[in-house]
mmCIF file of N, CA and C in Angstrom:
data_model
loop_
_atom_site.group_PDB
_atom_site.id
_atom_site.type_symbol
_atom_site.label_atom_id
_atom_site.label_comp_id
_atom_site.label_asym_id
_atom_site.label_seq_id
_atom_site.Cartn_x
_atom_site.Cartn_y
_atom_site.Cartn_z
ATOM 1 N N MET X 24 56.938 74.195 30.034
ATOM 2 C CA MET X 24 56.582 74.208 31.442
ATOM 3 C C MET X 24 56.206 72.780 31.844
ATOM 4 N N ASN X 25 56.812 72.304 32.914
ATOM 5 C CA ASN X 25 56.519 70.960 33.412
ATOM 6 C C ASN X 25 55.146 70.917 34.057
ATOM 7 N N LEU X 26 54.549 69.724 34.033
ATOM 8 C CA LEU X 26 53.261 69.535 34.685
ATOM 9 C C LEU X 26 53.461 69.455 36.195
ATOM 10 N N PRO X 27 52.471 69.908 36.966
ATOM 11 C CA PRO X 27 52.585 69.874 38.424
ATOM 12 C C PRO X 27 52.329 68.470 38.952
ATOM 13 N N PRO X 28 52.688 68.212 40.210
ATOM 14 C CA PRO X 28 52.322 66.935 40.835
ATOM 15 C C PRO X 28 50.800 66.808 40.844
ATOM 16 N N PHE X 29 50.300 65.582 40.623
ATOM 17 C CA PHE X 29 48.850 65.395 40.562
ATOM 18 C C PHE X 29 48.466 63.970 40.929
ATOM 19 N N SER X 30 47.186 63.798 41.220
ATOM 20 C CA SER X 30 46.597 62.470 41.393
ATOM 21 C C SER X 30 45.379 62.402 40.486
ATOM 22 N N GLU X 31 45.043 61.191 40.071
ATOM 23 C CA GLU X 31 43.963 60.992 39.107
ATOM 24 C C GLU X 31 42.684 60.560 39.805
ATOM 25 N N GLU X 32 41.571 60.859 39.140
ATOM 26 C CA GLU X 32 40.273 60.429 39.616
ATOM 27 C C GLU X 32 39.314 60.410 38.426
ATOM 28 N N ASN X 33 38.432 59.457 38.392
ATOM 29 C CA ASN X 33 37.374 59.402 37.379
ATOM 30 C C ASN X 33 37.894 59.505 35.948
ATOM 31 N N ILE X 34 38.684 58.551 35.544
ATOM 32 C CA ILE X 34 39.224 58.561 34.195
ATOM 33 C C ILE X 34 38.330 57.729 33.277
ATOM 34 N N SER X 35 37.942 58.312 32.142
ATOM 35 C CA SER X 35 37.206 57.584 31.114
ATOM 36 C C SER X 35 37.797 57.981 29.764
ATOM 37 N N SER X 36 37.235 57.463 28.698
ATOM 38 C CA SER X 36 37.789 57.737 27.367
ATOM 39 C C SER X 36 37.614 59.198 26.941
ATOM 40 N N ASP X 37 36.652 59.914 27.522
ATOM 41 C CA ASP X 37 36.435 61.300 27.103
ATOM 42 C C ASP X 37 36.358 62.301 28.252
ATOM 43 N N ASN X 38 36.624 61.846 29.491
ATOM 44 C CA ASN X 38 36.562 62.746 30.641
ATOM 45 C C ASN X 38 37.586 62.312 31.684
ATOM 46 N N ILE X 39 38.218 63.296 32.295
ATOM 47 C CA ILE X 39 39.177 63.005 33.361
ATOM 48 C C ILE X 39 39.121 64.121 34.397
ATOM 49 N N ILE X 40 39.279 63.735 35.641
ATOM 50 C CA ILE X 40 39.371 64.702 36.733
ATOM 51 C C ILE X 40 40.710 64.476 37.406
ATOM 52 N N LEU X 41 41.492 65.548 37.523
ATOM 53 C CA LEU X 41 42.818 65.497 38.139
ATOM 54 C C LEU X 41 42.861 66.444 39.327
ATOM 55 N N HIS X 42 43.531 66.014 40.384
ATOM 56 C CA HIS X 42 43.771 66.871 41.539
ATOM 57 C C HIS X 42 45.222 67.320 41.444
ATOM 58 N N LEU X 43 45.427 68.612 41.260
ATOM 59 C CA LEU X 43 46.764 69.170 41.091
ATOM 60 C C LEU X 43 47.256 69.761 42.403
ATOM 61 N N ASP X 44 48.500 69.444 42.757
ATOM 62 C CA ASP X 44 49.129 70.005 43.935
ATOM 63 C C ASP X 44 50.059 71.115 43.462
ATOM 64 N N LEU X 45 49.781 72.339 43.861
ATOM 65 C CA LEU X 45 50.542 73.493 43.388
ATOM 66 C C LEU X 45 51.338 74.133 44.518
ATOM 67 N N PRO X 46 52.525 73.591 44.809
ATOM 68 C CA PRO X 46 53.355 74.229 45.833
ATOM 69 C C PRO X 46 53.873 75.574 45.329
ATOM 70 N N GLU X 47 54.118 76.463 46.244
ATOM 71 C CA GLU X 47 54.536 77.823 45.882
ATOM 72 C C GLU X 47 55.867 77.861 45.133
ATOM 73 N N ASP X 48 56.684 76.827 45.274
ATOM 74 C CA ASP X 48 58.012 76.858 44.668
ATOM 75 C C ASP X 48 58.076 76.285 43.241
ATOM 76 N N ILE X 49 56.944 75.932 42.627
ATOM 77 C CA ILE X 49 57.008 75.435 41.248
ATOM 78 C C ILE X 49 57.301 76.604 40.299
ATOM 79 N N ALA X 50 57.904 76.273 39.179
ATOM 80 C CA ALA X 50 58.348 77.297 38.216
ATOM 81 C C ALA X 50 57.209 78.200 37.737
ATOM 82 N N ALA X 51 55.998 77.688 37.646
ATOM 83 C CA ALA X 51 54.871 78.474 37.127
ATOM 84 C C ALA X 51 54.594 79.727 37.959
ATOM 85 N N PHE X 52 54.898 79.695 39.240
ATOM 86 C CA PHE X 52 54.639 80.842 40.112
ATOM 87 C C PHE X 52 55.801 81.835 40.171
ATOM 88 N N GLN X 53 56.965 81.441 39.688
ATOM 89 C CA GLN X 53 58.149 82.288 39.815
ATOM 90 C C GLN X 53 57.962 83.620 39.086
ATOM 91 N N GLY X 54 58.051 84.718 39.849
ATOM 92 C CA GLY X 54 57.950 86.057 39.284
ATOM 93 C C GLY X 54 56.540 86.510 38.966
ATOM 94 N N HIS X 55 55.552 85.746 39.371
ATOM 95 C CA HIS X 55 54.159 86.071 39.011
ATOM 96 C C HIS X 55 53.260 85.903 40.231
ATOM 97 N N PHE X 56 53.235 86.599 41.170
ATOM 98 C CA PHE X 56 53.872 87.843 41.538
ATOM 99 C C PHE X 56 54.560 87.651 42.870
ATOM 100 N N VAL X 57 55.645 88.354 43.112
ATOM 101 C CA VAL X 57 56.414 88.213 44.339
ATOM 102 C C VAL X 57 55.528 88.549 45.538
ATOM 103 N N GLY X 58 55.488 87.634 46.501
ATOM 104 C CA GLY X 58 54.685 87.836 47.705
ATOM 105 C C GLY X 58 53.216 87.500 47.537
ATOM 106 N N HIS X 59 52.750 87.314 46.328
ATOM 107 C CA HIS X 59 51.341 86.992 46.069
ATOM 108 C C HIS X 59 51.263 86.153 44.781
ATOM 109 N N PRO X 60 51.746 84.892 44.838
ATOM 110 C CA PRO X 60 51.826 84.075 43.622
ATOM 111 C C PRO X 60 50.455 83.754 43.025
ATOM 112 N N ILE X 61 50.366 83.919 41.715
ATOM 113 C CA ILE X 61 49.144 83.627 40.957
ATOM 114 C C ILE X 61 49.542 82.806 39.729
ATOM 115 N N LEU X 62 48.792 81.767 39.441
ATOM 116 C CA LEU X 62 49.078 80.915 38.289
ATOM 117 C C LEU X 62 48.678 81.642 37.009
ATOM 118 N N PRO X 63 49.637 81.906 36.118
ATOM 119 C CA PRO X 63 49.328 82.626 34.874
ATOM 120 C C PRO X 63 48.318 81.862 33.998
ATOM 121 N N GLY X 64 47.486 82.604 33.309
ATOM 122 C CA GLY X 64 46.487 82.008 32.426
ATOM 123 C C GLY X 64 47.108 81.165 31.326
ATOM 124 N N VAL X 65 48.235 81.607 30.784
ATOM 125 C CA VAL X 65 48.884 80.852 29.713
ATOM 126 C C VAL X 65 49.348 79.488 30.226
ATOM 127 N N VAL X 66 49.737 79.405 31.494
ATOM 128 C CA VAL X 66 50.129 78.118 32.087
ATOM 129 C C VAL X 66 48.905 77.220 32.222
ATOM 130 N N GLN X 67 47.776 77.784 32.605
ATOM 131 C CA GLN X 67 46.550 76.998 32.723
ATOM 132 C C GLN X 67 46.169 76.377 31.374
ATOM 133 N N LEU X 68 46.274 77.154 30.310
ATOM 134 C CA LEU X 68 45.985 76.631 28.971
ATOM 135 C C LEU X 68 47.003 75.557 28.570
ATOM 136 N N ASP X 69 48.270 75.821 28.839
ATOM 137 C CA ASP X 69 49.331 74.874 28.513
ATOM 138 C C ASP X 69 49.105 73.539 29.220
ATOM 139 N N TRP X 70 48.808 73.581 30.515
ATOM 140 C CA TRP X 70 48.583 72.341 31.260
ATOM 141 C C TRP X 70 47.368 71.593 30.731
ATOM 142 N N ALA X 71 46.291 72.284 30.425
ATOM 143 C CA ALA X 71 45.098 71.619 29.881
ATOM 144 C C ALA X 71 45.454 70.892 28.586
ATOM 145 N N MET X 72 46.211 71.542 27.712
ATOM 146 C CA MET X 72 46.606 70.926 26.442
ATOM 147 C C MET X 72 47.540 69.734 26.664
ATOM 148 N N LYS X 73 48.515 69.873 27.573
ATOM 149 C CA LYS X 73 49.460 68.781 27.831
ATOM 150 C C LYS X 73 48.780 67.572 28.458
ATOM 151 N N PHE X 74 47.893 67.804 29.419
ATOM 152 C CA PHE X 74 47.165 66.683 30.013
ATOM 153 C C PHE X 74 46.253 66.024 28.966
ATOM 154 N N ALA X 75 45.629 66.818 28.109
ATOM 155 C CA ALA X 75 44.779 66.264 27.054
ATOM 156 C C ALA X 75 45.590 65.390 26.111
ATOM 157 N N LYS X 76 46.763 65.847 25.766
ATOM 158 C CA LYS X 76 47.639 65.066 24.888
ATOM 159 C C LYS X 76 47.980 63.729 25.539
ATOM 160 N N GLU X 77 48.301 63.772 26.839
ATOM 161 C CA GLU X 77 48.697 62.564 27.562
ATOM 162 C C GLU X 77 47.538 61.581 27.738
ATOM 163 N N TYR X 78 46.372 62.064 28.145
ATOM 164 C CA TYR X 78 45.276 61.173 28.495
ATOM 165 C C TYR X 78 44.349 60.822 27.331
ATOM 166 N N PHE X 79 44.202 61.717 26.370
ATOM 167 C CA PHE X 79 43.289 61.447 25.260
ATOM 168 C C PHE X 79 44.029 61.059 23.989
ATOM 169 N N GLY X 80 45.357 61.018 24.051
ATOM 170 C CA GLY X 80 46.146 60.591 22.909
ATOM 171 C C GLY X 80 46.110 61.558 21.740
ATOM 172 N N ILE X 81 45.941 62.822 22.027
ATOM 173 C CA ILE X 81 45.912 63.831 20.971
ATOM 174 C C ILE X 81 47.348 64.079 20.535
ATOM 175 N N ALA X 82 47.648 63.817 19.283
ATOM 176 C CA ALA X 82 49.011 63.992 18.778
ATOM 177 C C ALA X 82 49.270 65.454 18.443
ATOM 178 N N GLN X 83 50.269 66.042 19.109
ATOM 179 C CA GLN X 83 50.661 67.433 18.878
ATOM 180 C C GLN X 83 49.453 68.344 18.680
ATOM 181 N N PRO X 84 48.684 68.577 19.736
ATOM 182 C CA PRO X 84 47.492 69.409 19.595
ATOM 183 C C PRO X 84 47.815 70.832 19.147
ATOM 184 N N CYS X 85 46.972 71.346 18.297
ATOM 185 C CA CYS X 85 47.110 72.709 17.800
ATOM 186 C C CYS X 85 45.739 73.376 17.905
ATOM 187 N N ALA X 86 45.683 74.488 18.602
ATOM 188 C CA ALA X 86 44.410 75.177 18.794
ATOM 189 C C ALA X 86 44.026 75.964 17.547
ATOM 190 N N GLN X 87 42.800 75.739 17.079
ATOM 191 C CA GLN X 87 42.270 76.503 15.959
ATOM 192 C C GLN X 87 41.422 77.667 16.459
ATOM 193 N N ASP X 88 40.817 77.460 17.601
ATOM 194 C CA ASP X 88 39.927 78.467 18.175
ATOM 195 C C ASP X 88 39.809 78.146 19.662
ATOM 196 N N PHE X 89 39.715 79.165 20.492
ATOM 197 C CA PHE X 89 39.519 78.885 21.907
ATOM 198 C C PHE X 89 38.736 80.004 22.574
ATOM 199 N N GLN X 90 38.081 79.631 23.662
ATOM 200 C CA GLN X 90 37.374 80.570 24.523
ATOM 201 C C GLN X 90 37.811 80.262 25.937
ATOM 202 N N VAL X 91 38.049 81.275 26.722
ATOM 203 C CA VAL X 91 38.471 81.053 28.103
ATOM 204 C C VAL X 91 37.900 82.161 28.988
ATOM 205 N N LYS X 92 37.579 81.776 30.207
ATOM 206 C CA LYS X 92 37.053 82.737 31.170
ATOM 207 C C LYS X 92 37.784 82.510 32.491
ATOM 208 N N PHE X 93 38.486 83.539 32.953
ATOM 209 C CA PHE X 93 39.186 83.488 34.223
ATOM 210 C C PHE X 93 38.307 84.177 35.260
ATOM 211 N N VAL X 94 37.873 83.417 36.266
ATOM 212 C CA VAL X 94 36.910 83.917 37.245
ATOM 213 C C VAL X 94 37.577 84.284 38.569
ATOM 214 N N ARG X 95 38.555 83.483 38.951
ATOM 215 C CA ARG X 95 39.191 83.643 40.262
ATOM 216 C C ARG X 95 40.656 83.270 40.134
ATOM 217 N N PRO X 96 41.580 84.068 40.705
ATOM 218 C CA PRO X 96 43.004 83.729 40.636
ATOM 219 C C PRO X 96 43.291 82.379 41.295
ATOM 220 N N ILE X 97 44.225 81.640 40.712
ATOM 221 C CA ILE X 97 44.665 80.366 41.286
ATOM 222 C C ILE X 97 45.984 80.611 41.999
ATOM 223 N N GLN X 98 45.996 80.306 43.294
ATOM 224 C CA GLN X 98 47.174 80.478 44.126
ATOM 225 C C GLN X 98 47.693 79.098 44.543
ATOM 226 N N PRO X 99 48.849 79.036 45.187
ATOM 227 C CA PRO X 99 49.370 77.737 45.622
ATOM 228 C C PRO X 99 48.348 76.981 46.463
ATOM 229 N N GLY X 100 48.373 75.655 46.328
ATOM 230 C CA GLY X 100 47.446 74.790 47.048
ATOM 231 C C GLY X 100 46.986 73.680 46.133
ATOM 232 N N GLU X 101 45.884 73.048 46.480
ATOM 233 C CA GLU X 101 45.351 71.958 45.667
ATOM 234 C C GLU X 101 44.130 72.450 44.894
ATOM 235 N N ILE X 102 44.113 72.169 43.597
ATOM 236 C CA ILE X 102 42.970 72.513 42.761
ATOM 237 C C ILE X 102 42.593 71.280 41.948
ATOM 238 N N THR X 103 41.420 71.342 41.336
ATOM 239 C CA THR X 103 40.932 70.251 40.501
ATOM 240 C C THR X 103 40.853 70.727 39.063
ATOM 241 N N LEU X 104 41.298 69.874 38.157
ATOM 242 C CA LEU X 104 41.191 70.138 36.725
ATOM 243 C C LEU X 104 40.311 69.066 36.118
ATOM 244 N N ASN X 105 39.235 69.495 35.485
ATOM 245 C CA ASN X 105 38.334 68.577 34.785
ATOM 246 C C ASN X 105 38.517 68.805 33.292
ATOM 247 N N LEU X 106 38.803 67.728 32.565
ATOM 248 C CA LEU X 106 38.978 67.791 31.112
ATOM 249 C C LEU X 106 37.978 66.874 30.434
ATOM 250 N N ARG X 107 37.355 67.381 29.392
ATOM 251 C CA ARG X 107 36.464 66.585 28.546
ATOM 252 C C ARG X 107 36.892 66.776 27.106
ATOM 253 N N TYR X 108 36.907 65.677 26.351
ATOM 254 C CA TYR X 108 37.303 65.764 24.950
ATOM 255 C C TYR X 108 36.265 65.051 24.095
ATOM 256 N N SER X 109 35.700 65.800 23.158
ATOM 257 C CA SER X 109 34.681 65.233 22.275
ATOM 258 C C SER X 109 34.631 66.047 20.994
ATOM 259 N N ASP X 110 34.536 65.355 19.891
ATOM 260 C CA ASP X 110 34.344 66.009 18.593
ATOM 261 C C ASP X 110 35.393 67.093 18.324
ATOM 262 N N GLN X 111 36.668 66.756 18.557
ATOM 263 C CA GLN X 111 37.793 67.668 18.329
ATOM 264 C C GLN X 111 37.757 68.919 19.206
ATOM 265 N N LYS X 112 37.059 68.855 20.327
ATOM 266 C CA LYS X 112 36.945 70.005 21.218
ATOM 267 C C LYS X 112 37.319 69.597 22.641
ATOM 268 N N LEU X 113 38.261 70.338 23.227
ATOM 269 C CA LEU X 113 38.673 70.115 24.599
ATOM 270 C C LEU X 113 37.984 71.154 25.482
ATOM 271 N N ILE X 114 37.287 70.679 26.494
ATOM 272 C CA ILE X 114 36.617 71.562 27.450
ATOM 273 C C ILE X 114 37.317 71.366 28.792
ATOM 274 N N PHE X 115 37.709 72.464 29.421
ATOM 275 C CA PHE X 115 38.435 72.359 30.682
ATOM 276 C C PHE X 115 37.825 73.273 31.733
ATOM 277 N N GLU X 116 38.073 72.893 32.994
ATOM 278 C CA GLU X 116 37.611 73.704 34.116
ATOM 279 C C GLU X 116 38.544 73.485 35.298
ATOM 280 N N TYR X 117 39.048 74.572 35.852
ATOM 281 C CA TYR X 117 39.849 74.546 37.070
ATOM 282 C C TYR X 117 38.948 74.974 38.216
ATOM 283 N N ARG X 118 38.991 74.205 39.331
ATOM 284 C CA ARG X 118 38.149 74.514 40.485
ATOM 285 C C ARG X 118 38.964 74.466 41.766
ATOM 286 N N LEU X 119 38.598 75.317 42.687
ATOM 287 C CA LEU X 119 39.116 75.285 44.048
ATOM 288 C C LEU X 119 37.923 74.934 44.919
ATOM 289 N N GLY X 120 37.825 73.682 45.324
ATOM 290 C CA GLY X 120 36.640 73.214 46.046
ATOM 291 C C GLY X 120 35.424 73.342 45.141
ATOM 292 N N THR X 121 34.432 74.091 45.585
ATOM 293 C CA THR X 121 33.221 74.275 44.788
ATOM 294 C C THR X 121 33.276 75.529 43.915
ATOM 295 N N GLN X 122 34.365 76.304 44.049
ATOM 296 C CA GLN X 122 34.469 77.563 43.310
ATOM 297 C C GLN X 122 35.196 77.368 41.975
ATOM 298 N N LYS X 123 34.583 77.852 40.916
ATOM 299 C CA LYS X 123 35.219 77.822 39.603
ATOM 300 C C LYS X 123 36.286 78.906 39.541
ATOM 301 N N CYS X 124 37.478 78.523 39.072
ATOM 302 C CA CYS X 124 38.579 79.491 38.912
ATOM 303 C C CYS X 124 38.717 79.913 37.453
ATOM 304 N N ALA X 125 38.628 78.933 36.557
ATOM 305 C CA ALA X 125 38.769 79.215 35.120
ATOM 306 C C ALA X 125 38.098 78.092 34.351
ATOM 307 N N SER X 126 37.630 78.434 33.157
ATOM 308 C CA SER X 126 37.019 77.414 32.310
ATOM 309 C C SER X 126 37.137 77.866 30.866
ATOM 310 N N GLY X 127 36.977 76.918 29.968
ATOM 311 C CA GLY X 127 37.046 77.282 28.563
ATOM 312 C C GLY X 127 36.974 76.074 27.659
ATOM 313 N N SER X 128 37.108 76.351 26.378
ATOM 314 C CA SER X 128 37.109 75.290 25.382
ATOM 315 C C SER X 128 38.145 75.629 24.314
ATOM 316 N N ILE X 129 38.724 74.568 23.754
ATOM 317 C CA ILE X 129 39.736 74.715 22.723
ATOM 318 C C ILE X 129 39.373 73.783 21.578
ATOM 319 N N ARG X 130 39.139 74.331 20.397
ATOM 320 C CA ARG X 130 38.872 73.512 19.215
ATOM 321 C C ARG X 130 40.214 73.111 18.641
ATOM 322 N N LEU X 131 40.421 71.803 18.513
ATOM 323 C CA LEU X 131 41.715 71.280 18.056
ATOM 324 C C LEU X 131 41.633 70.815 16.610
#
């Protein structure tokens, strides 16, 4: 799955904030669900891992353990992804404005 269009903000060696633009016509929404597109949870995990690989230089990340909590469906529009990487652990959070949509951690 390709990464969505995005802009960067607050990049450091262990933390990054990205603003993702999620138009309704991206592949991630196709068929999930017709007339009411929702970003699948597996795509959210995939994007967190791919962005972590790109920004933190993690070579071929492999999850050993993970925890995730989906709080609110993500629909087309702009959302924020916050990634933190420390001690072989990736912590991520998707937000729509001030509302948390999903969060979790992945031990790599």
